[in-house]
CSV table of C-alpha atoms and ligand atoms in Angstrom, one decimal:
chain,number,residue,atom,x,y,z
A,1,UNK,CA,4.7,-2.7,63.2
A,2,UNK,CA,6.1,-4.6,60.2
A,3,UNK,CA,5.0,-4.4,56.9
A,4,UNK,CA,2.8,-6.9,55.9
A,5,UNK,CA,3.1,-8.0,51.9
A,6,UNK,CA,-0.3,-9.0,50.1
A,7,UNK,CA,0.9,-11.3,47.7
A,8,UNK,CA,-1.4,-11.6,44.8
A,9,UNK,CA,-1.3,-14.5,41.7
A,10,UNK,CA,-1.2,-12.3,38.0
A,11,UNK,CA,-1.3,-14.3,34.8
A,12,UNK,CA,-1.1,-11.6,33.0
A,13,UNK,CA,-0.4,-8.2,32.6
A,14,UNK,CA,-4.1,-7.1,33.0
A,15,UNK,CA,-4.3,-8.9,36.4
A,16,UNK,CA,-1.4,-7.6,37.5
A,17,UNK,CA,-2.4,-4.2,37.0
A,18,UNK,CA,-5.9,-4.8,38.3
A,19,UNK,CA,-4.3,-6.9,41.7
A,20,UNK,CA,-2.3,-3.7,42.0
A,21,UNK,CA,-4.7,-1.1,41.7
A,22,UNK,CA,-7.1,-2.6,44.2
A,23,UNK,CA,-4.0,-3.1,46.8
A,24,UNK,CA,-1.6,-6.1,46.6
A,25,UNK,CA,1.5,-5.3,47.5
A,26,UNK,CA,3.8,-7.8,45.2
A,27,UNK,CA,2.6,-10.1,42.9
A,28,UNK,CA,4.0,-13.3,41.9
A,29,UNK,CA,4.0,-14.4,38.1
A,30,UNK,CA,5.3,-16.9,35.8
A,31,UNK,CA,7.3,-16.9,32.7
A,32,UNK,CA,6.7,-19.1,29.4
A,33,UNK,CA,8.5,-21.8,31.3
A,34,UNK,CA,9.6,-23.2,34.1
A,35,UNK,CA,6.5,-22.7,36.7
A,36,UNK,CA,3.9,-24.5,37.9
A,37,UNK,CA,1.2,-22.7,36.1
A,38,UNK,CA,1.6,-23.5,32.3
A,39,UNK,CA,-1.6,-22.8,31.2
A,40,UNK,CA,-2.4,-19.4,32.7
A,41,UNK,CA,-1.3,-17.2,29.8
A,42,UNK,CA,1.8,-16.2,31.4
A,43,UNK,CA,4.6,-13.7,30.7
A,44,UNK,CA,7.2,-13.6,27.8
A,45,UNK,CA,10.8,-12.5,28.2
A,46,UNK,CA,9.7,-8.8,27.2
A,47,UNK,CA,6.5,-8.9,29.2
A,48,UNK,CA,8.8,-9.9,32.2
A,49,UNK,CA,10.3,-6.9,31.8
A,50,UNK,CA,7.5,-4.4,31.5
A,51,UNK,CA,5.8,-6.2,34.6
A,52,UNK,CA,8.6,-5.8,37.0
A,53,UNK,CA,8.9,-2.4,35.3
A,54,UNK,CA,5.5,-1.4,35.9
A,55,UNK,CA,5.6,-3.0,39.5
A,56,UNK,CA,8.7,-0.8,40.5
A,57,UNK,CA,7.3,2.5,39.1
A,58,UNK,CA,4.5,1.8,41.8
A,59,UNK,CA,7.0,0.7,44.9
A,60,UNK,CA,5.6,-3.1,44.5
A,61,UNK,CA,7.7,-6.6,43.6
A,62,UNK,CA,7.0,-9.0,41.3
A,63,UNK,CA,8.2,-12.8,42.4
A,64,UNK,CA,8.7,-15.5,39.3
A,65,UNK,CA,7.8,-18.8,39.9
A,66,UNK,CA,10.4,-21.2,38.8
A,67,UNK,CA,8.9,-24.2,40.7
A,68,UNK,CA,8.5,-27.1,38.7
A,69,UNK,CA,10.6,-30.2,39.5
A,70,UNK,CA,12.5,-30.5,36.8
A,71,UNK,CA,14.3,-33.0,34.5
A,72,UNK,CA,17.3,-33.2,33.2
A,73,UNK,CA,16.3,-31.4,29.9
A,74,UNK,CA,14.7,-28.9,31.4
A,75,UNK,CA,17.4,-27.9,34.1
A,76,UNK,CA,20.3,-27.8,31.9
A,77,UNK,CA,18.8,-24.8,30.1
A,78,UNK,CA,17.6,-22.7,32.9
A,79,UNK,CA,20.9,-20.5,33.7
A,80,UNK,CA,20.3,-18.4,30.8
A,81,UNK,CA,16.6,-17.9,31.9
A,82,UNK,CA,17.8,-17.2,35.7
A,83,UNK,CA,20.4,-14.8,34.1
A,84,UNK,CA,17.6,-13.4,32.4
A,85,UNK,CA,15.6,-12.4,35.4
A,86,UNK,CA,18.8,-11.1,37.4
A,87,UNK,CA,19.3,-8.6,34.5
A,88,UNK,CA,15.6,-7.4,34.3
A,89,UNK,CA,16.2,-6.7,38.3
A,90,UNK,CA,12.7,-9.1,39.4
A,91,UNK,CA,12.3,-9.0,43.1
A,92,UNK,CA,12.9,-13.0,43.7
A,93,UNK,CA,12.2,-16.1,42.3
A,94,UNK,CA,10.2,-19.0,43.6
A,95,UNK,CA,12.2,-22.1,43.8
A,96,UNK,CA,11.4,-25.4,44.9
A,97,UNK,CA,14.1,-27.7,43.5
A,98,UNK,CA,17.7,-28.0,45.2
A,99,UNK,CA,19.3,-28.2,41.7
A,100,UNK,CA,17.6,-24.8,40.8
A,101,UNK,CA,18.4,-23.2,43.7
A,102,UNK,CA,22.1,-24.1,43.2
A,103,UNK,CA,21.6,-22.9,39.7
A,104,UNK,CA,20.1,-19.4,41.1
A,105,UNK,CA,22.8,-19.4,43.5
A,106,UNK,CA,26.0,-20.0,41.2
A,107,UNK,CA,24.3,-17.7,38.0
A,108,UNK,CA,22.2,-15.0,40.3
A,109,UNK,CA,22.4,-13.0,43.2
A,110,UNK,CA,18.3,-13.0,43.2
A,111,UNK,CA,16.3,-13.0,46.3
A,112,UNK,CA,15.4,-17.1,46.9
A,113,UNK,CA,12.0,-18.1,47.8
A,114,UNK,CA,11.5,-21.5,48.2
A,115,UNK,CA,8.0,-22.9,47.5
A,116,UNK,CA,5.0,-24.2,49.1
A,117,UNK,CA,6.1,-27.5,46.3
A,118,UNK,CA,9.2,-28.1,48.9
A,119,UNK,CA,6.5,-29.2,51.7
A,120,UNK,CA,8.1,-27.5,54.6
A,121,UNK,CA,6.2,-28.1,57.5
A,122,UNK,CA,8.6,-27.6,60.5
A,123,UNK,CA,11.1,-25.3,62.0
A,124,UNK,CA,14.5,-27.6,60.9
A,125,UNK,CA,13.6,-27.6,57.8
A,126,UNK,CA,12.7,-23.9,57.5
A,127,UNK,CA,15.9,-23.4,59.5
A,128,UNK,CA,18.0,-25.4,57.2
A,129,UNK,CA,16.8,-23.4,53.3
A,130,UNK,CA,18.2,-20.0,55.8
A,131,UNK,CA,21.4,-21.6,56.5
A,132,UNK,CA,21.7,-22.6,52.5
A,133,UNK,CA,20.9,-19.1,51.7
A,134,UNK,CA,17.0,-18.8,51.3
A,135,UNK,CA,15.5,-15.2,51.8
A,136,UNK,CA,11.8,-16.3,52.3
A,137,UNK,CA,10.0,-19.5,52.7
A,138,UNK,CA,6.7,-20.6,51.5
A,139,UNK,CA,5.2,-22.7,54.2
A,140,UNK,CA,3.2,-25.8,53.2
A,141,UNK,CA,-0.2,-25.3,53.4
A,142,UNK,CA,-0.5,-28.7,55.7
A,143,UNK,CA,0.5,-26.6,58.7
A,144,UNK,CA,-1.6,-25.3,61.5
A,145,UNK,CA,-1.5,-21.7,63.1
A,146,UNK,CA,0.1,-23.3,65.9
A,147,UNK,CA,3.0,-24.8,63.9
A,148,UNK,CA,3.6,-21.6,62.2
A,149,UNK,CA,4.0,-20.0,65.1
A,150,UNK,CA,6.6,-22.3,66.9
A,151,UNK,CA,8.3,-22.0,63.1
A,152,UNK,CA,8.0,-18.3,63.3
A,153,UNK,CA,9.4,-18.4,66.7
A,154,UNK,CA,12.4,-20.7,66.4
A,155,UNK,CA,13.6,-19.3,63.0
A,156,UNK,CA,12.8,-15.4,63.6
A,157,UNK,CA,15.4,-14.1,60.8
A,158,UNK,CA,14.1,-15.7,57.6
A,159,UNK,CA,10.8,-14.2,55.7
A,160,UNK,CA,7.9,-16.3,56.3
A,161,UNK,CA,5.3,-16.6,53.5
A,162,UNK,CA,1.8,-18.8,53.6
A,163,UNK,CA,-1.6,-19.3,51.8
A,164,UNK,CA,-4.6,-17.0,52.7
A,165,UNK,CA,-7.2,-18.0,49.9
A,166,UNK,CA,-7.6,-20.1,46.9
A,167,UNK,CA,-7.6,-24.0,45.9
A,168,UNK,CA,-6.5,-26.7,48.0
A,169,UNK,CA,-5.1,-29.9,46.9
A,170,UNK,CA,-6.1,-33.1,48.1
A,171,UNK,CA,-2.2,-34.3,47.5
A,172,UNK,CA,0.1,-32.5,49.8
A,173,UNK,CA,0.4,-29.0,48.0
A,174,UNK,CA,0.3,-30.2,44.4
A,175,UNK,CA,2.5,-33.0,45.0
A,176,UNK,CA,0.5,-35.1,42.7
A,177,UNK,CA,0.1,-37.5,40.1
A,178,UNK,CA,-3.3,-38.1,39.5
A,179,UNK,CA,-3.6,-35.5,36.4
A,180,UNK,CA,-0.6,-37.7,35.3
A,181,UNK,CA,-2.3,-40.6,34.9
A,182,UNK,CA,-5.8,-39.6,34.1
A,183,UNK,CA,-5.2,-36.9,31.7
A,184,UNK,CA,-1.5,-37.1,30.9
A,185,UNK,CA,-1.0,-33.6,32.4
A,186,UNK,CA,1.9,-33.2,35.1
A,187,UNK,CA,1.0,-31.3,37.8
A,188,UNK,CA,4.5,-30.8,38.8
A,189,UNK,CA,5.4,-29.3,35.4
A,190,UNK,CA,1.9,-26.5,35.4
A,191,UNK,CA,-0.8,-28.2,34.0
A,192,UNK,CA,-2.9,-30.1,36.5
A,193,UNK,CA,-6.4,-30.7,34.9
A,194,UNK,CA,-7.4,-31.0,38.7
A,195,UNK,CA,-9.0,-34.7,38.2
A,196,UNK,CA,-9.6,-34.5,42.2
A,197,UNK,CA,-12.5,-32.3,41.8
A,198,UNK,CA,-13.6,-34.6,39.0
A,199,UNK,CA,-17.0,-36.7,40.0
A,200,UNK,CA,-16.3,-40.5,40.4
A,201,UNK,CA,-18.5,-43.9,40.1
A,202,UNK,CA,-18.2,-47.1,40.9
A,203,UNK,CA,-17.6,-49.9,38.3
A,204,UNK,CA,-17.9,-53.9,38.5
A,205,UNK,CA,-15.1,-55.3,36.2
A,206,UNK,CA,-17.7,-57.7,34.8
A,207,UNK,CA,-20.1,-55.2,34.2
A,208,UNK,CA,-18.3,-52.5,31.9
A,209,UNK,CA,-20.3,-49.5,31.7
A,210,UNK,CA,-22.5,-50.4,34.9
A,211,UNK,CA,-22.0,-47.2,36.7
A,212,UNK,CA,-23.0,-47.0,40.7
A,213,UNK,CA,-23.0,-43.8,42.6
A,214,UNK,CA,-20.2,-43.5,45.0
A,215,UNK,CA,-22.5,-42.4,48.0
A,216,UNK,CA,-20.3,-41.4,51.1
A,217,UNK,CA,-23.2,-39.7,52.8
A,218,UNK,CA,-26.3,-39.0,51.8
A,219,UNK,CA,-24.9,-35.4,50.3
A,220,UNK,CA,-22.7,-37.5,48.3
A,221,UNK,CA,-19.2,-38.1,47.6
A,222,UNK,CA,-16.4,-36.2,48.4
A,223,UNK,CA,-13.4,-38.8,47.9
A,224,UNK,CA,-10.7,-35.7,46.7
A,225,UNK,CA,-12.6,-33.0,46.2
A,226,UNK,CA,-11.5,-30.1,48.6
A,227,UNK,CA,-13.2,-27.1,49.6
A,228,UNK,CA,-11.4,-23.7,48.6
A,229,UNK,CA,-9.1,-22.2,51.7
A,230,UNK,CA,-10.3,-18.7,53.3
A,231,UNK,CA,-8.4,-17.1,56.0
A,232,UNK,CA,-10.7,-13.9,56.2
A,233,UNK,CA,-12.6,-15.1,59.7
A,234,UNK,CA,-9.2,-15.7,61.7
A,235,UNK,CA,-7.0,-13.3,59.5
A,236,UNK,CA,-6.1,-11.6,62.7
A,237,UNK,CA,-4.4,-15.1,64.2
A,238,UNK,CA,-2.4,-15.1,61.3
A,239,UNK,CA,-1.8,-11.3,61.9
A,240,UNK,CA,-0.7,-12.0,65.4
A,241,UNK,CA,1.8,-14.3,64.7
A,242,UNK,CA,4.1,-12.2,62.7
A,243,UNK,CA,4.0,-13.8,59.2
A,244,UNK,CA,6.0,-11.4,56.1
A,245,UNK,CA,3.8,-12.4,53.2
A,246,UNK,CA,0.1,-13.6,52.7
A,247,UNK,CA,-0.3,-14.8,49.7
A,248,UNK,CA,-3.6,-15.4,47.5
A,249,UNK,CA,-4.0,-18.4,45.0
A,250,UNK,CA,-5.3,-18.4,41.8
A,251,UNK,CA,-3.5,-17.4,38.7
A,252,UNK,CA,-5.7,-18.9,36.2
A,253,UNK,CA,-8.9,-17.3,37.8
A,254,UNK,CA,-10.1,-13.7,36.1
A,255,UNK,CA,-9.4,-10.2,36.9
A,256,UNK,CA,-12.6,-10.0,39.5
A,257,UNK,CA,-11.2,-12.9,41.4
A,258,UNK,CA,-8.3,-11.3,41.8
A,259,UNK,CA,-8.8,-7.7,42.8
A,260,UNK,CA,-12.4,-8.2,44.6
A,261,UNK,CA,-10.2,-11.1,46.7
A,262,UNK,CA,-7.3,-8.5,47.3
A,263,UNK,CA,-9.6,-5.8,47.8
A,264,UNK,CA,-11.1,-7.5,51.1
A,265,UNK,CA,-7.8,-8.9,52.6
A,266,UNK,CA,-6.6,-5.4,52.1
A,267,UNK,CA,-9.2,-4.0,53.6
A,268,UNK,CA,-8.9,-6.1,56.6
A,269,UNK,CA,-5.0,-6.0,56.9
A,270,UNK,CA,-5.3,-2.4,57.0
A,271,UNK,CA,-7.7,-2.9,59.8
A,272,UNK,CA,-5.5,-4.4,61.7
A,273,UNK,CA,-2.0,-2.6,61.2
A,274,UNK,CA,-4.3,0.7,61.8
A,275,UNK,CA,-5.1,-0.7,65.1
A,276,UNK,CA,-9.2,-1.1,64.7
A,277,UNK,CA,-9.1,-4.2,63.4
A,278,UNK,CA,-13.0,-6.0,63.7
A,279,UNK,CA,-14.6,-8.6,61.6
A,280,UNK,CA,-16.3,-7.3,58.9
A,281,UNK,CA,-19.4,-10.1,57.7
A,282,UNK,CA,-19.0,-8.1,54.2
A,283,UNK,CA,-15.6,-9.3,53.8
A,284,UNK,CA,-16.4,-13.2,53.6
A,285,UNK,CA,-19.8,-12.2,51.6
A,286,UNK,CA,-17.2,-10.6,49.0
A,287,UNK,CA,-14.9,-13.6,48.5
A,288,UNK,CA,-18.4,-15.7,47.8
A,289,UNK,CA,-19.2,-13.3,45.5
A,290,UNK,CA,-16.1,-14.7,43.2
A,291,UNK,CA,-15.0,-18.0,42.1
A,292,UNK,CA,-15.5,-20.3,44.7
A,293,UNK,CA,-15.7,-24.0,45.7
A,294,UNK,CA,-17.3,-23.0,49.3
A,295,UNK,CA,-14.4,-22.2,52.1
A,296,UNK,CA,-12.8,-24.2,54.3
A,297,UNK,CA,-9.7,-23.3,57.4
A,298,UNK,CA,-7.8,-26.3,55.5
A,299,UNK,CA,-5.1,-27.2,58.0
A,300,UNK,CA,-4.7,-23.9,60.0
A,301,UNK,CA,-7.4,-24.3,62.7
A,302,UNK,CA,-7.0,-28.5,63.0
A,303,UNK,CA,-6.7,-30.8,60.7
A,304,UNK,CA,-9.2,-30.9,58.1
A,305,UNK,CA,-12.4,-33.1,58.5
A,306,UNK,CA,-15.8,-33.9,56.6
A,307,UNK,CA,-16.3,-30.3,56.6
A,308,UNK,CA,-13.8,-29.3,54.2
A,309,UNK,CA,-14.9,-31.3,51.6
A,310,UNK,CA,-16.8,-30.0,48.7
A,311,UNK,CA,-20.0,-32.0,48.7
A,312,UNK,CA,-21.6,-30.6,45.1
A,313,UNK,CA,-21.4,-33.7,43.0
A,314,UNK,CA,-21.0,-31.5,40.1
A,315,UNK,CA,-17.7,-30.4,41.8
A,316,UNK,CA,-18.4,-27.3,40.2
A,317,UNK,CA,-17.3,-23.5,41.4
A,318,UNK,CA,-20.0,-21.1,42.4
A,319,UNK,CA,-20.1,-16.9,42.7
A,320,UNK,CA,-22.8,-14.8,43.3
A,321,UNK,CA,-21.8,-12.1,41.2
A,322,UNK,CA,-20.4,-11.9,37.8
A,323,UNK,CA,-18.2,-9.0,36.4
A,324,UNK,CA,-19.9,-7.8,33.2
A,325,UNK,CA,-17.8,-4.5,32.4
A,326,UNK,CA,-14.5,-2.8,33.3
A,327,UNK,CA,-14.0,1.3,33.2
A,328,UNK,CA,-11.3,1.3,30.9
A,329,UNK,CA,-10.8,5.1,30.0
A,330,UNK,CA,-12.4,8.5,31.4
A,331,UNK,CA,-13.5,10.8,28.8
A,332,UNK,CA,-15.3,14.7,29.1
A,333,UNK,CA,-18.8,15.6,30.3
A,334,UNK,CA,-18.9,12.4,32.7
A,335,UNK,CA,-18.4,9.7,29.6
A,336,UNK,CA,-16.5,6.4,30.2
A,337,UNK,CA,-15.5,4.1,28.1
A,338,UNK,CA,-16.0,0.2,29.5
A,339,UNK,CA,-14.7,-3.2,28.2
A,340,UNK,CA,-17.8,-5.6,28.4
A,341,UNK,CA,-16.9,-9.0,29.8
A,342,UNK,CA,-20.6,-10.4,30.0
A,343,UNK,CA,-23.8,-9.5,28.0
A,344,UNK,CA,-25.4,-6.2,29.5
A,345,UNK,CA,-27.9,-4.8,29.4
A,346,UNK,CA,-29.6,-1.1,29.1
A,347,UNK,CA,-31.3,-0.5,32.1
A,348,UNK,CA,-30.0,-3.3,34.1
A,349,UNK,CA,-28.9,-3.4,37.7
A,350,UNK,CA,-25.8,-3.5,38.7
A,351,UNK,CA,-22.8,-3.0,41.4
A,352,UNK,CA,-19.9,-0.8,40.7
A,353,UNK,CA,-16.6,-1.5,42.7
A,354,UNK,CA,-14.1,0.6,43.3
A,355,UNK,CA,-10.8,0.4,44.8
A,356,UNK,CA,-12.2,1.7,48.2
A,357,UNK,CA,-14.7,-0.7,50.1
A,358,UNK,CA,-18.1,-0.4,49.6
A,359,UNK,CA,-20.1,-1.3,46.3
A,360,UNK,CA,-22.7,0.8,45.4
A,361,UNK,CA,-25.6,0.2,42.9
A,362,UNK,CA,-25.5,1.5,39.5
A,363,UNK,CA,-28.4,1.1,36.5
A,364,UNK,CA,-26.9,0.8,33.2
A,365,UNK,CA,-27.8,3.7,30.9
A,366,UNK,CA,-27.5,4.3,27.1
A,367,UNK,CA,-24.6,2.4,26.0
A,368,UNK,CA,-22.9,3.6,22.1
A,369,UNK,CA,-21.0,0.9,20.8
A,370,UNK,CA,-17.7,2.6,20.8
A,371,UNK,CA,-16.8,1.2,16.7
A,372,UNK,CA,-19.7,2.8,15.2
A,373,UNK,CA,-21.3,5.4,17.4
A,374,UNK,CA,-24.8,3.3,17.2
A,375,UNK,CA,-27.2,2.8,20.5
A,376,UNK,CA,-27.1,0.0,21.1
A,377,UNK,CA,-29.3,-2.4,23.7
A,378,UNK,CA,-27.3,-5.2,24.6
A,379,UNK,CA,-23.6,-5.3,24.9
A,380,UNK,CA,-22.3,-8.7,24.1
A,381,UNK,CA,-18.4,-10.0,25.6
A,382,UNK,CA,-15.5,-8.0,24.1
A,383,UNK,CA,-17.7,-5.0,22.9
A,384,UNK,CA,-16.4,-1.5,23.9
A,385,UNK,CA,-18.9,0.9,24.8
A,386,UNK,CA,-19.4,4.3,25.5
A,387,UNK,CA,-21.7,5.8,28.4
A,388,UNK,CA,-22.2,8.7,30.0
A,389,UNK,CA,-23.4,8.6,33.7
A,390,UNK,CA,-23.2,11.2,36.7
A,391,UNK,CA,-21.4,8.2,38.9
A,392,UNK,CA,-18.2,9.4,39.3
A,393,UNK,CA,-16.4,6.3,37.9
A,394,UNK,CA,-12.8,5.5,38.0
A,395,UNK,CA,-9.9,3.3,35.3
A,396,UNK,CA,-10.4,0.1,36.5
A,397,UNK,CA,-13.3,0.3,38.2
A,398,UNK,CA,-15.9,-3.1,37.2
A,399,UNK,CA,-19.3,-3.5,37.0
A,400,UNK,CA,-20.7,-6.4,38.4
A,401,UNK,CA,-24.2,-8.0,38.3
A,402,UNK,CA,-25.6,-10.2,40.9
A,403,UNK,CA,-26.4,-14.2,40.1
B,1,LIG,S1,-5.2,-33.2,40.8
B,1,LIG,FE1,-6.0,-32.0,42.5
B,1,LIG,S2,-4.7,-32.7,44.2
B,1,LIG,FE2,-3.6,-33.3,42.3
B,1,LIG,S3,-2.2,-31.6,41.9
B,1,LIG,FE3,-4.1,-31.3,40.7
B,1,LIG,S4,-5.4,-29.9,42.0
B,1,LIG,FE4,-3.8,-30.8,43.3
């Protein structure tokens, strides 16, 4: 059987080691310019470097998105950029402009993905980027698991790539200009302020500042505001059909997004290429433990219906677990030394989880604040603390506490 990538989002060099450890396969990450993400920390020219560096060490690829649709400032002073990733030896780039990829062509010979942003939603057109020379294409996510097929089908000799998890947008795939005009933030140049999951009200012109409920429903209104995509329940479909790369959105979203979501499609990837493949309820009670905006199929199973809307009027994203700690450094005599990301607490509860599947509970004991050797209580954000525990815990393991 082939091998199946799991393609993970990293904004940074702490997510992509963290997507890594807990079992992507390739991540895909952005430079200081030229992707669709501008506001998600993002990689300098040396950080490019050490990230593709650190990805080869460990037999994995790193992808950089250069997918905005650019002007005419901004695509007269890529070629240095694209020279820049050829030199540094990054696995591909993701493209989703025909002037950039002529520039990638004429100043590269880098691997060309073309991106979800180019829409391609049938077989010609998939057909047509192999004929110009694409290696892989990123299907729009406004195709079902029946069109992929018939793509897969017709077009056997190109990569295929698609969407697994994360954010939908009510515009086809970004496509958008509503951050344009409401918070004069383009979308198509990385910094969507997602107005679409914004809540909305009616207004009379003669009444300024009369505001009336926009009730669709008696849960609501919904008018943009998509549920998250999850593939976990029909993973094996997808599976089936022979796709080369899934791929996970979210590059602005934390480090437990994006290794507790790896960690399950993992998990059931390997289920299936080992040939046991079963449905697992844990796995979709994992992904809600994360950042969510509840799950919908989006367009896979059908086109998308009341359902898929996200009917919280407060639009806002939910998790029943939040990652308070990360294992950061394994000392003698069972001390570890942890990162805190949310206030903890001696005593407390918790969840450790590891790279392998299962969480397992964990009470916090006496933690040392690692600057000045004093006991301390509570453990506030950014503290590092020492503790000393008989749990055998691993670098990068997190500690999570339920909501
Ligand atoms: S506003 Fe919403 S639909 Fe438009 S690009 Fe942003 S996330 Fe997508």
């Amino acid at each position: 059987m082939k091998k199946i990538e799991l393609l993970a989002p990293a904004g940074n060099m702490e997510k992509l080691e963290m997507v890594f450890h807990y079992g992507a396969d390739a991540a895909y990450i952005g430079g200081k310019s030229f992707n669709l993400r501008a506001l998600s920390g993002n990689f300098d020219d040396e950080d490019l470097k050490k990230a593709v560096d650190y990805a080869h060490v460990q037999g994995k690829k790193v992808y950089i998105t250069l997918n905005i649709i650019p002007h005419n400032s901004e695509i007269d002073i890529m070629a240095d950029y694209i020279k820049y990733l050829s030199s540094i030896n990054v696995d591909g780039v993701i493209v989703a402009d025909l002037g950039v990829f002529e520039l990638v062509k004429e100043n590269s010979n880098l691997n060309i993905s073309i991106s979800t942003q180019a829409s391609n939603t049938n077989w010609r057109s998939v057909a047509f980027w192999k004929r110009l020379g694409a290696k892989r294409v990123v299907l729009a996510r406004e195709v079902s698991l029946n069109d992929i097929k018939t793509i897969r089908e017709k077009v056997p000799d190109v990569e295929l790539e698609m969407f697994i998890h994360g954010a939908m947008c009510i515009s086809i795939s970004g496509r958008c200009l509503m951050s344009n005009y409401m918070a004069s933030r383009d979308a198509n140049r990385g910094a969507c302020a997602h107005p679409c999951r914004w809540n909305y009200s009616l207004m009379e012109e003669k009444r300024p500042g009369e505001y009336f409920p926009v009730f669709e429903d008696d849960r609501g209104t919904y008018i943009f505001n998509s549920k998250d995509l999850c593939s976990i329940e029909f993973i094996d479909q997808i599976l089936d059909i022979g796709i080369d790369s899934l791929k996970i959105e979210g590059r602005m979203k934390g480090i437990y997004y994006g290794a507790n979501v790896v960690k399950v499609y993992r998990n059931a990837i390997d289920s299936y290429t080992n040939g046991n493949y079963k449905f697992d309820p844990n796995w979709i009670e994992e992904l809600k433990g994360t950042s969510n905006r509840s799950f919908t199929s989006g367009f896979y199973l059908g086109l998308p219906n009341e359902n898929s809307q996200n009917y919280n009027t407060n639009s806002s994203y939910s998790q029943t677990h939040q990652l308070v700690a990360k294992v950061i450094e394994k000392l003698e005599d069972n001390t570890y030394i942890l990162e805190v990301r949310n206030r903890l607490t001696t005593g407390e509860e918790l969840e450790v989880i590891t790279q392998t599947y299962a969480p397992y509970q964990f009470i916090m004991p006496e933690m040392i604040n690692n600057e000045n050797d004093e006991l301390i209580k509570i453990a506030h954000p950014n503290t590092i603390i020492k503790i000393k525990t008989d749990n055998n815990l691993k670098v990068y393991d997190m500690i999570r506490k339920k909501l």
